[in-house]
Amino acid sequence: MELGAKTMAEDLGRNEASQPLLTPYKMGHFNLSHRVVLAPLTRMRSYDFVPQPQHAALYYSQRTSTGGFLVSEATGISDTAHGYPHTPGIWTEEQTEAWKPIVKAVHDKGGVFFCQLWHTGRVSDHCLQPIGQAPISSTDKKIKAEANIDGSLASQFPTPRRLSTSEISNVVKDFRLAARNAMEAGFDGVEIHGANGYLVDQFLKDQVNDRSDDYGGSLENRCGFALEVVQAVVDEIGADRVGIRLSPFADYNDCGDSDPQGLGVYMAESLNKYGILYCHVIEPRMVQELERSDEVRTSLVPMRKAFNGTFMVAGGYDEGDGNEVVRSGGADLVAFGRLFLANPDLPRRFELNAELNKYDRSTFYTPDPVVGYTDYPFMDSSH
């Protein structure tokens, strides 16, 4: 018996050493069984900005494992928040009610589910705004032509309307009310979307924020809006249920910064004052192009050291990269997007070193409620 017990312990030790992604992790009061996180993925299957319970419940439950952590697709906080068709919201009673069976489906399988709160700011169009008005932003500068989320060329983004100082508090309030609705829908917490060139990021980055008031100019001023949102959401639902997503090194949606390292570290240190649960950071797009060079990978280390809570990373990771960043202490959790989209049983496939399904980029953003959404196969039952 002693020899058998020793062998089992050695096997467990080898597994933990070779697959750190599959080791348990305690995130605040949430006991996670592994560190493979479903990243927030826009899927454009929420018609008229209302999530579709029948299909979305299946999609999210397929990707749920006991003790697994999932972040919802980006979810609009108000009727001015959307930049793409068929994306979900959570500012109305109808939307909140529609989320309830979806959240329940995840909880029924033992998952932990956070709602990502989103405002696209200037990454929008008149046709997606109330009464055809201009999208709001930190600035009145247009986005330069670049690819839309669905791959089409976005060469005609409209000129946004710069928010007045007095209007900013109303947007902060929208985040707060959306967080309240997320709790009403049953979510375990929320993730504030402060990345990818959307509204919060438009305030953070000095290549977009050209304000001369209290929300522009200095690094401290530019971070003020983001931190006011954090404060409001923390006050509403508690710091232990709040995360934030940031992308200081990226220039998505024509939104870059002259000192991304300084911005990232300042935000990480400032977030500690609120005691939020986690910080989720996206590595720059160049990571994939440079085959994850050491120089690029270490760019997040100062933020990791500065932030006191759970640190999650995303950005084209595969199983090997994910295991390495956890093993090295570079992150506590790793968010997977396209791989998890195409492999609903991704943690299990990692565990068994099983072949992965290939994703079909052409169906990422189609409105079909099944194709490219809930039809990716699980492993053969023999596994």
PDB file of C-alpha atoms in Angstrom, residues 39-308:
ATOM      1  CA  ALA A  39     -11.906  34.123 -22.955  1.00  0.00           C
ATOM      2  CA  PRO A  40     -14.631  36.670 -23.748  1.00  0.00           C
ATOM      3  CA  LEU A  41     -15.473  36.029 -27.397  1.00  0.00           C
ATOM      4  CA  THR A  42     -17.827  38.148 -29.472  1.00  0.00           C
ATOM      5  CA  ARG A  43     -20.038  35.733 -31.432  1.00  0.00           C
ATOM      6  CA  MET A  44     -22.816  37.975 -32.838  1.00  0.00           C
ATOM      7  CA  ARG A  45     -25.702  35.602 -32.126  1.00  0.00           C
ATOM      8  CA  SER A  46     -27.727  37.937 -29.888  1.00  0.00           C
ATOM      9  CA  TYR A  47     -30.464  39.278 -32.131  1.00  0.00           C
ATOM     10  CA  ASP A  48     -31.694  42.793 -31.328  1.00  0.00           C
ATOM     11  CA  PHE A  49     -29.056  42.926 -28.570  1.00  0.00           C
ATOM     12  CA  VAL A  50     -30.852  40.205 -26.578  1.00  0.00           C
ATOM     13  CA  PRO A  51     -28.954  36.977 -25.778  1.00  0.00           C
ATOM     14  CA  GLN A  52     -30.730  33.884 -27.114  1.00  0.00           C
ATOM     15  CA  PRO A  53     -31.145  31.524 -24.153  1.00  0.00           C
ATOM     16  CA  GLN A  54     -31.678  28.281 -26.069  1.00  0.00           C
ATOM     17  CA  HIS A  55     -28.530  28.505 -28.184  1.00  0.00           C
ATOM     18  CA  ALA A  56     -26.288  30.542 -25.864  1.00  0.00           C
ATOM     19  CA  ALA A  57     -27.023  28.250 -22.920  1.00  0.00           C
ATOM     20  CA  LEU A  58     -25.838  25.299 -24.982  1.00  0.00           C
ATOM     21  CA  TYR A  59     -22.759  27.169 -26.250  1.00  0.00           C
ATOM     22  CA  TYR A  60     -21.562  28.175 -22.785  1.00  0.00           C
ATOM     23  CA  SER A  61     -22.526  24.930 -21.041  1.00  0.00           C
ATOM     24  CA  GLN A  62     -20.610  22.956 -23.674  1.00  0.00           C
ATOM     25  CA  ARG A  63     -17.483  24.820 -22.585  1.00  0.00           C
ATOM     26  CA  THR A  64     -18.109  24.447 -18.867  1.00  0.00           C
ATOM     27  CA  SER A  65     -16.301  22.008 -16.610  1.00  0.00           C
ATOM     28  CA  THR A  66     -16.703  21.626 -12.867  1.00  0.00           C
ATOM     29  CA  GLY A  67     -14.626  24.376 -11.309  1.00  0.00           C
ATOM     30  CA  GLY A  68     -13.922  25.975 -14.689  1.00  0.00           C
ATOM     31  CA  PHE A  69     -13.917  29.756 -15.167  1.00  0.00           C
ATOM     32  CA  LEU A  70     -15.727  31.417 -18.076  1.00  0.00           C
ATOM     33  CA  VAL A  71     -16.004  35.070 -19.095  1.00  0.00           C
ATOM     34  CA  SER A  72     -18.989  35.987 -21.239  1.00  0.00           C
ATOM     35  CA  GLU A  73     -18.807  37.635 -24.611  1.00  0.00           C
ATOM     36  CA  ALA A  74     -18.584  41.438 -24.437  1.00  0.00           C
ATOM     37  CA  THR A  75     -21.963  42.723 -23.243  1.00  0.00           C
ATOM     38  CA  GLY A  76     -23.224  46.254 -23.788  1.00  0.00           C
ATOM     39  CA  ILE A  77     -23.985  48.457 -20.788  1.00  0.00           C
ATOM     40  CA  SER A  78     -26.349  50.889 -22.516  1.00  0.00           C
ATOM     41  CA  ASP A  79     -28.075  51.686 -25.787  1.00  0.00           C
ATOM     42  CA  THR A  80     -24.981  53.691 -26.858  1.00  0.00           C
ATOM     43  CA  ALA A  81     -22.536  50.881 -26.110  1.00  0.00           C
ATOM     44  CA  HIS A  82     -22.705  48.675 -29.203  1.00  0.00           C
ATOM     45  CA  GLY A  83     -20.381  48.752 -32.178  1.00  0.00           C
ATOM     46  CA  TYR A  84     -21.434  45.537 -33.928  1.00  0.00           C
ATOM     47  CA  PRO A  85     -24.779  43.948 -34.791  1.00  0.00           C
ATOM     48  CA  HIS A  86     -26.219  41.040 -32.801  1.00  0.00           C
ATOM     49  CA  THR A  87     -24.102  41.575 -29.682  1.00  0.00           C
ATOM     50  CA  PRO A  88     -25.771  41.150 -26.280  1.00  0.00           C
ATOM     51  CA  GLY A  89     -26.637  43.811 -23.753  1.00  0.00           C
ATOM     52  CA  ILE A  90     -27.510  43.858 -20.080  1.00  0.00           C
ATOM     53  CA  TRP A  91     -29.096  47.261 -19.519  1.00  0.00           C
ATOM     54  CA  THR A  92     -32.761  46.247 -19.894  1.00  0.00           C
ATOM     55  CA  GLU A  93     -34.982  43.897 -17.935  1.00  0.00           C
ATOM     56  CA  GLU A  94     -35.555  41.783 -21.057  1.00  0.00           C
ATOM     57  CA  GLN A  95     -31.816  41.296 -21.549  1.00  0.00           C
ATOM     58  CA  THR A  96     -31.235  40.534 -17.887  1.00  0.00           C
ATOM     59  CA  GLU A  97     -33.984  37.914 -17.878  1.00  0.00           C
ATOM     60  CA  ALA A  98     -32.612  36.363 -21.064  1.00  0.00           C
ATOM     61  CA  TRP A  99     -29.212  35.872 -19.408  1.00  0.00           C
ATOM     62  CA  LYS A 100     -30.673  33.945 -16.451  1.00  0.00           C
ATOM     63  CA  PRO A 101     -31.094  30.515 -18.108  1.00  0.00           C
ATOM     64  CA  ILE A 102     -27.692  30.894 -19.753  1.00  0.00           C
ATOM     65  CA  VAL A 103     -26.003  31.538 -16.416  1.00  0.00           C
ATOM     66  CA  LYS A 104     -27.970  28.695 -14.849  1.00  0.00           C
ATOM     67  CA  ALA A 105     -26.740  26.286 -17.526  1.00  0.00           C
ATOM     68  CA  VAL A 106     -23.140  27.122 -16.605  1.00  0.00           C
ATOM     69  CA  HIS A 107     -23.814  26.839 -12.877  1.00  0.00           C
ATOM     70  CA  ASP A 108     -25.598  23.513 -13.340  1.00  0.00           C
ATOM     71  CA  LYS A 109     -22.310  22.108 -14.651  1.00  0.00           C
ATOM     72  CA  GLY A 110     -20.312  23.627 -11.793  1.00  0.00           C
ATOM     73  CA  GLY A 111     -18.748  26.539 -13.634  1.00  0.00           C
ATOM     74  CA  VAL A 112     -17.848  30.060 -12.462  1.00  0.00           C
ATOM     75  CA  PHE A 113     -19.250  32.694 -14.843  1.00  0.00           C
ATOM     76  CA  PHE A 114     -18.416  36.414 -15.104  1.00  0.00           C
ATOM     77  CA  CYS A 115     -20.108  38.923 -17.409  1.00  0.00           C
ATOM     78  CA  GLN A 116     -17.839  41.224 -19.407  1.00  0.00           C
ATOM     79  CA  LEU A 117     -19.207  44.796 -19.352  1.00  0.00           C
ATOM     80  CA  TRP A 118     -18.546  46.715 -22.558  1.00  0.00           C
ATOM     81  CA  HIS A 119     -18.854  50.088 -24.209  1.00  0.00           C
ATOM     82  CA  THR A 120     -17.331  50.373 -27.685  1.00  0.00           C
ATOM     83  CA  GLY A 121     -17.122  54.172 -27.716  1.00  0.00           C
ATOM     84  CA  ARG A 122     -16.061  55.433 -31.139  1.00  0.00           C
ATOM     85  CA  VAL A 123     -15.796  51.887 -32.546  1.00  0.00           C
ATOM     86  CA  SER A 124     -19.379  52.119 -33.733  1.00  0.00           C
ATOM     87  CA  ASP A 125     -21.610  53.611 -36.390  1.00  0.00           C
ATOM     88  CA  HIS A 126     -24.640  55.869 -36.572  1.00  0.00           C
ATOM     89  CA  CYS A 127     -26.871  52.922 -37.482  1.00  0.00           C
ATOM     90  CA  LEU A 128     -26.091  51.224 -34.150  1.00  0.00           C
ATOM     91  CA  GLN A 129     -26.711  54.325 -32.047  1.00  0.00           C
ATOM     92  CA  PRO A 130     -29.976  55.730 -30.636  1.00  0.00           C
ATOM     93  CA  ILE A 131     -31.757  57.900 -33.251  1.00  0.00           C
ATOM     94  CA  GLY A 132     -28.702  57.652 -35.482  1.00  0.00           C
ATOM     95  CA  GLN A 133     -26.513  59.892 -33.334  1.00  0.00           C
ATOM     96  CA  ALA A 134     -22.709  59.923 -33.409  1.00  0.00           C
ATOM     97  CA  PRO A 135     -20.936  57.388 -31.171  1.00  0.00           C
ATOM     98  CA  ILE A 136     -19.416  58.842 -28.005  1.00  0.00           C
ATOM     99  CA  SER A 137     -15.735  58.824 -27.087  1.00  0.00           C
ATOM    100  CA  SER A 138     -12.994  60.568 -25.165  1.00  0.00           C
ATOM    101  CA  THR A 139     -12.199  62.392 -28.393  1.00  0.00           C
ATOM    102  CA  ASP A 140     -13.677  63.652 -31.622  1.00  0.00           C
ATOM    103  CA  LYS A 141     -10.923  62.019 -33.692  1.00  0.00           C
ATOM    104  CA  LYS A 142     -12.038  59.390 -36.193  1.00  0.00           C
ATOM    105  CA  ILE A 143     -10.562  55.905 -36.338  1.00  0.00           C
ATOM    106  CA  LYS A 144      -8.244  55.400 -39.273  1.00  0.00           C
ATOM    107  CA  ALA A 145      -9.193  52.689 -41.745  1.00  0.00           C
ATOM    108  CA  GLU A 146      -8.500  49.194 -40.484  1.00  0.00           C
ATOM    109  CA  ALA A 147     -10.130  45.783 -40.340  1.00  0.00           C
ATOM    110  CA  ASN A 148     -13.454  45.314 -38.625  1.00  0.00           C
ATOM    111  CA  ILE A 149     -13.917  42.516 -36.116  1.00  0.00           C
ATOM    112  CA  ASP A 150     -15.413  40.356 -38.865  1.00  0.00           C
ATOM    113  CA  GLY A 151     -12.487  40.998 -41.225  1.00  0.00           C
ATOM    114  CA  SER A 152     -14.183  43.553 -43.470  1.00  0.00           C
ATOM    115  CA  LEU A 153     -12.526  46.908 -44.033  1.00  0.00           C
ATOM    116  CA  ALA A 154     -13.799  49.631 -41.732  1.00  0.00           C
ATOM    117  CA  SER A 155     -12.813  52.646 -43.795  1.00  0.00           C
ATOM    118  CA  GLN A 156     -15.764  54.844 -42.921  1.00  0.00           C
ATOM    119  CA  PHE A 157     -15.964  55.028 -39.143  1.00  0.00           C
ATOM    120  CA  PRO A 158     -17.902  58.209 -38.339  1.00  0.00           C
ATOM    121  CA  THR A 159     -16.550  61.145 -36.425  1.00  0.00           C
ATOM    122  CA  PRO A 160     -17.329  60.474 -32.750  1.00  0.00           C
ATOM    123  CA  ARG A 161     -18.762  62.966 -30.303  1.00  0.00           C
ATOM    124  CA  ARG A 162     -16.449  63.955 -27.485  1.00  0.00           C
ATOM    125  CA  LEU A 163     -18.106  63.398 -24.113  1.00  0.00           C
ATOM    126  CA  SER A 164     -18.392  66.531 -22.024  1.00  0.00           C
ATOM    127  CA  THR A 165     -16.944  66.389 -18.523  1.00  0.00           C
ATOM    128  CA  SER A 166     -20.431  66.459 -17.024  1.00  0.00           C
ATOM    129  CA  GLU A 167     -21.580  63.488 -19.135  1.00  0.00           C
ATOM    130  CA  ILE A 168     -18.848  61.108 -17.979  1.00  0.00           C
ATOM    131  CA  SER A 169     -20.525  60.387 -14.658  1.00  0.00           C
ATOM    132  CA  ASN A 170     -23.579  59.102 -16.551  1.00  0.00           C
ATOM    133  CA  VAL A 171     -21.457  56.529 -18.376  1.00  0.00           C
ATOM    134  CA  VAL A 172     -19.905  55.473 -15.078  1.00  0.00           C
ATOM    135  CA  LYS A 173     -23.427  55.027 -13.758  1.00  0.00           C
ATOM    136  CA  ASP A 174     -24.266  52.842 -16.762  1.00  0.00           C
ATOM    137  CA  PHE A 175     -21.401  50.499 -15.844  1.00  0.00           C
ATOM    138  CA  ARG A 176     -22.644  50.389 -12.283  1.00  0.00           C
ATOM    139  CA  LEU A 177     -26.223  49.557 -13.250  1.00  0.00           C
ATOM    140  CA  ALA A 178     -25.033  46.913 -15.708  1.00  0.00           C
ATOM    141  CA  ALA A 179     -23.043  45.280 -12.905  1.00  0.00           C
ATOM    142  CA  ARG A 180     -26.167  45.282 -10.754  1.00  0.00           C
ATOM    143  CA  ASN A 181     -28.117  43.636 -13.568  1.00  0.00           C
ATOM    144  CA  ALA A 182     -25.393  41.030 -14.000  1.00  0.00           C
ATOM    145  CA  MET A 183     -25.809  40.040 -10.372  1.00  0.00           C
ATOM    146  CA  GLU A 184     -29.577  39.919 -10.876  1.00  0.00           C
ATOM    147  CA  ALA A 185     -29.007  37.578 -13.837  1.00  0.00           C
ATOM    148  CA  GLY A 186     -27.004  35.267 -11.565  1.00  0.00           C
ATOM    149  CA  PHE A 187     -23.466  35.917 -12.772  1.00  0.00           C
ATOM    150  CA  ASP A 188     -20.715  35.327 -10.203  1.00  0.00           C
ATOM    151  CA  GLY A 189     -19.052  38.627 -11.041  1.00  0.00           C
ATOM    152  CA  VAL A 190     -18.167  41.034 -13.829  1.00  0.00           C
ATOM    153  CA  GLU A 191     -15.155  41.905 -15.934  1.00  0.00           C
ATOM    154  CA  ILE A 192     -14.834  45.548 -16.985  1.00  0.00           C
ATOM    155  CA  HIS A 193     -13.716  45.732 -20.608  1.00  0.00           C
ATOM    156  CA  GLY A 194     -10.880  48.247 -20.600  1.00  0.00           C
ATOM    157  CA  ALA A 195      -9.028  46.870 -23.625  1.00  0.00           C
ATOM    158  CA  ASN A 196      -8.964  46.610 -27.427  1.00  0.00           C
ATOM    159  CA  GLY A 197      -9.483  50.270 -28.225  1.00  0.00           C
ATOM    160  CA  TYR A 198     -13.008  50.499 -26.819  1.00  0.00           C
ATOM    161  CA  LEU A 199     -14.314  53.357 -24.669  1.00  0.00           C
ATOM    162  CA  VAL A 200     -12.286  52.811 -21.475  1.00  0.00           C
ATOM    163  CA  ASP A 201      -9.151  52.270 -23.568  1.00  0.00           C
ATOM    164  CA  GLN A 202      -9.911  55.443 -25.531  1.00  0.00           C
ATOM    165  CA  PHE A 203      -9.513  57.385 -22.290  1.00  0.00           C
ATOM    166  CA  LEU A 204      -6.392  55.483 -21.204  1.00  0.00           C
ATOM    167  CA  LYS A 205      -4.282  55.855 -24.360  1.00  0.00           C
ATOM    168  CA  ASP A 206      -2.506  59.111 -25.141  1.00  0.00           C
ATOM    169  CA  GLN A 207      -2.645  58.567 -28.901  1.00  0.00           C
ATOM    170  CA  VAL A 208      -6.441  58.875 -28.719  1.00  0.00           C
ATOM    171  CA  ASN A 209      -7.198  60.910 -25.582  1.00  0.00           C
ATOM    172  CA  ASP A 210      -6.549  64.519 -26.546  1.00  0.00           C
ATOM    173  CA  ARG A 211      -8.619  66.082 -23.767  1.00  0.00           C
ATOM    174  CA  SER A 212      -7.508  69.131 -21.827  1.00  0.00           C
ATOM    175  CA  ASP A 213      -9.836  68.667 -18.837  1.00  0.00           C
ATOM    176  CA  ASP A 214      -9.503  66.478 -15.730  1.00  0.00           C
ATOM    177  CA  TYR A 215      -9.727  63.315 -17.870  1.00  0.00           C
ATOM    178  CA  GLY A 216      -6.888  64.136 -20.256  1.00  0.00           C
ATOM    179  CA  GLY A 217      -3.240  65.062 -20.416  1.00  0.00           C
ATOM    180  CA  SER A 218      -1.342  63.356 -17.602  1.00  0.00           C
ATOM    181  CA  LEU A 219      -1.251  59.600 -17.084  1.00  0.00           C
ATOM    182  CA  GLU A 220      -3.173  60.032 -13.846  1.00  0.00           C
ATOM    183  CA  ASN A 221      -5.913  62.025 -15.545  1.00  0.00           C
ATOM    184  CA  ARG A 222      -6.236  59.610 -18.462  1.00  0.00           C
ATOM    185  CA  CYS A 223      -6.699  56.712 -16.037  1.00  0.00           C
ATOM    186  CA  GLY A 224      -9.324  58.594 -14.063  1.00  0.00           C
ATOM    187  CA  PHE A 225     -12.351  57.382 -16.031  1.00  0.00           C
ATOM    188  CA  ALA A 226     -11.308  53.716 -15.819  1.00  0.00           C
ATOM    189  CA  LEU A 227     -10.736  53.958 -12.082  1.00  0.00           C
ATOM    190  CA  GLU A 228     -14.056  55.738 -11.529  1.00  0.00           C
ATOM    191  CA  VAL A 229     -15.745  52.830 -13.316  1.00  0.00           C
ATOM    192  CA  VAL A 230     -13.876  50.356 -11.114  1.00  0.00           C
ATOM    193  CA  GLN A 231     -14.875  52.249  -7.981  1.00  0.00           C
ATOM    194  CA  ALA A 232     -18.529  52.386  -8.999  1.00  0.00           C
ATOM    195  CA  VAL A 233     -18.707  48.680  -9.841  1.00  0.00           C
ATOM    196  CA  VAL A 234     -16.861  47.712  -6.658  1.00  0.00           C
ATOM    197  CA  ASP A 235     -19.258  49.827  -4.613  1.00  0.00           C
ATOM    198  CA  GLU A 236     -22.189  48.108  -6.299  1.00  0.00           C
ATOM    199  CA  ILE A 237     -21.237  44.404  -6.145  1.00  0.00           C
ATOM    200  CA  GLY A 238     -18.047  44.115  -4.057  1.00  0.00           C
ATOM    201  CA  ALA A 239     -14.376  44.021  -5.030  1.00  0.00           C
ATOM    202  CA  ASP A 240     -14.245  40.225  -4.722  1.00  0.00           C
ATOM    203  CA  ARG A 241     -16.515  39.936  -7.765  1.00  0.00           C
ATOM    204  CA  VAL A 242     -14.768  42.405 -10.071  1.00  0.00           C
ATOM    205  CA  GLY A 243     -12.086  41.929 -12.705  1.00  0.00           C
ATOM    206  CA  ILE A 244     -10.793  44.160 -15.486  1.00  0.00           C
ATOM    207  CA  ARG A 245      -9.327  43.491 -18.912  1.00  0.00           C
ATOM    208  CA  LEU A 246      -6.530  45.744 -20.190  1.00  0.00           C
ATOM    209  CA  SER A 247      -4.332  45.889 -23.307  1.00  0.00           C
ATOM    210  CA  PRO A 248      -1.727  48.602 -22.710  1.00  0.00           C
ATOM    211  CA  PHE A 249       0.678  47.256 -25.343  1.00  0.00           C
ATOM    212  CA  ALA A 250      -1.865  46.840 -28.127  1.00  0.00           C
ATOM    213  CA  ASP A 251      -3.046  49.373 -30.684  1.00  0.00           C
ATOM    214  CA  TYR A 252      -6.335  47.734 -31.602  1.00  0.00           C
ATOM    215  CA  ASN A 253      -8.827  50.089 -33.241  1.00  0.00           C
ATOM    216  CA  ASP A 254      -6.183  52.752 -33.772  1.00  0.00           C
ATOM    217  CA  CYS A 255      -5.709  53.071 -30.013  1.00  0.00           C
ATOM    218  CA  GLY A 256      -2.054  53.056 -28.970  1.00  0.00           C
ATOM    219  CA  ASP A 257       0.018  54.654 -26.237  1.00  0.00           C
ATOM    220  CA  SER A 258       3.497  56.186 -26.228  1.00  0.00           C
ATOM    221  CA  ASP A 259       4.451  54.490 -22.931  1.00  0.00           C
ATOM    222  CA  PRO A 260       2.522  51.219 -22.634  1.00  0.00           C
ATOM    223  CA  GLN A 261       4.764  49.892 -19.875  1.00  0.00           C
ATOM    224  CA  GLY A 262       4.182  52.966 -17.747  1.00  0.00           C
ATOM    225  CA  LEU A 263       0.447  52.843 -18.411  1.00  0.00           C
ATOM    226  CA  GLY A 264       0.195  49.163 -17.544  1.00  0.00           C
ATOM    227  CA  VAL A 265       2.144  49.407 -14.308  1.00  0.00           C
ATOM    228  CA  TYR A 266       0.302  52.542 -13.184  1.00  0.00           C
ATOM    229  CA  MET A 267      -3.052  50.864 -13.737  1.00  0.00           C
ATOM    230  CA  ALA A 268      -1.922  47.672 -11.964  1.00  0.00           C
ATOM    231  CA  GLU A 269      -0.722  49.621  -8.936  1.00  0.00           C
ATOM    232  CA  SER A 270      -3.838  51.804  -8.887  1.00  0.00           C
ATOM    233  CA  LEU A 271      -6.164  48.800  -9.052  1.00  0.00           C
ATOM    234  CA  ASN A 272      -4.642  47.476  -5.831  1.00  0.00           C
ATOM    235  CA  LYS A 273      -6.342  50.323  -3.963  1.00  0.00           C
ATOM    236  CA  TYR A 274      -9.729  48.820  -4.823  1.00  0.00           C
ATOM    237  CA  GLY A 275      -8.787  45.238  -4.014  1.00  0.00           C
ATOM    238  CA  ILE A 276     -10.401  43.805  -7.148  1.00  0.00           C
ATOM    239  CA  LEU A 277     -10.281  40.083  -7.806  1.00  0.00           C
ATOM    240  CA  TYR A 278      -8.232  39.914 -10.995  1.00  0.00           C
ATOM    241  CA  CYS A 279      -6.484  41.764 -13.782  1.00  0.00           C
ATOM    242  CA  HIS A 280      -6.744  40.227 -17.263  1.00  0.00           C
ATOM    243  CA  VAL A 281      -4.102  41.499 -19.679  1.00  0.00           C
ATOM    244  CA  ILE A 282      -3.862  40.986 -23.429  1.00  0.00           C
ATOM    245  CA  GLU A 283      -0.438  40.605 -24.954  1.00  0.00           C
ATOM    246  CA  PRO A 284       0.187  42.653 -28.114  1.00  0.00           C
ATOM    247  CA  ARG A 285      -0.819  41.236 -31.466  1.00  0.00           C
ATOM    248  CA  MET A 286       2.844  41.141 -32.445  1.00  0.00           C
ATOM    249  CA  VAL A 287       3.318  38.257 -30.027  1.00  0.00           C
ATOM    250  CA  GLN A 288       1.857  35.895 -32.590  1.00  0.00           C
ATOM    251  CA  GLU A 289       3.868  37.417 -35.404  1.00  0.00           C
ATOM    252  CA  LEU A 290       7.147  37.164 -33.474  1.00  0.00           C
ATOM    253  CA  GLU A 291       6.440  33.593 -32.358  1.00  0.00           C
ATOM    254  CA  ARG A 292       6.197  34.642 -28.728  1.00  0.00           C
ATOM    255  CA  SER A 293       9.741  35.953 -28.371  1.00  0.00           C
ATOM    256  CA  ASP A 294      11.129  36.326 -24.860  1.00  0.00           C
ATOM    257  CA  GLU A 295      11.328  40.091 -25.324  1.00  0.00           C
ATOM    258  CA  VAL A 296       7.596  40.396 -25.970  1.00  0.00           C
ATOM    259  CA  ARG A 297       6.542  37.838 -23.381  1.00  0.00           C
ATOM    260  CA  THR A 298       8.419  39.584 -20.565  1.00  0.00           C
ATOM    261  CA  SER A 299       6.639  42.870 -21.320  1.00  0.00           C
ATOM    262  CA  LEU A 300       3.883  41.868 -18.885  1.00  0.00           C
ATOM    263  CA  VAL A 301       6.199  40.957 -16.000  1.00  0.00           C
ATOM    264  CA  PRO A 302       6.198  44.448 -14.407  1.00  0.00           C
ATOM    265  CA  MET A 303       2.393  44.473 -14.389  1.00  0.00           C
ATOM    266  CA  ARG A 304       2.340  40.993 -12.912  1.00  0.00           C
ATOM    267  CA  LYS A 305       4.671  42.112 -10.110  1.00  0.00           C
ATOM    268  CA  ALA A 306       2.719  45.311  -9.485  1.00  0.00           C
ATOM    269  CA  PHE A 307      -0.745  43.765  -9.188  1.00  0.00           C
ATOM    270  CA  ASN A 308      -1.693  42.066  -5.923  1.00  0.00           C
TER     271      ASN A 308
END
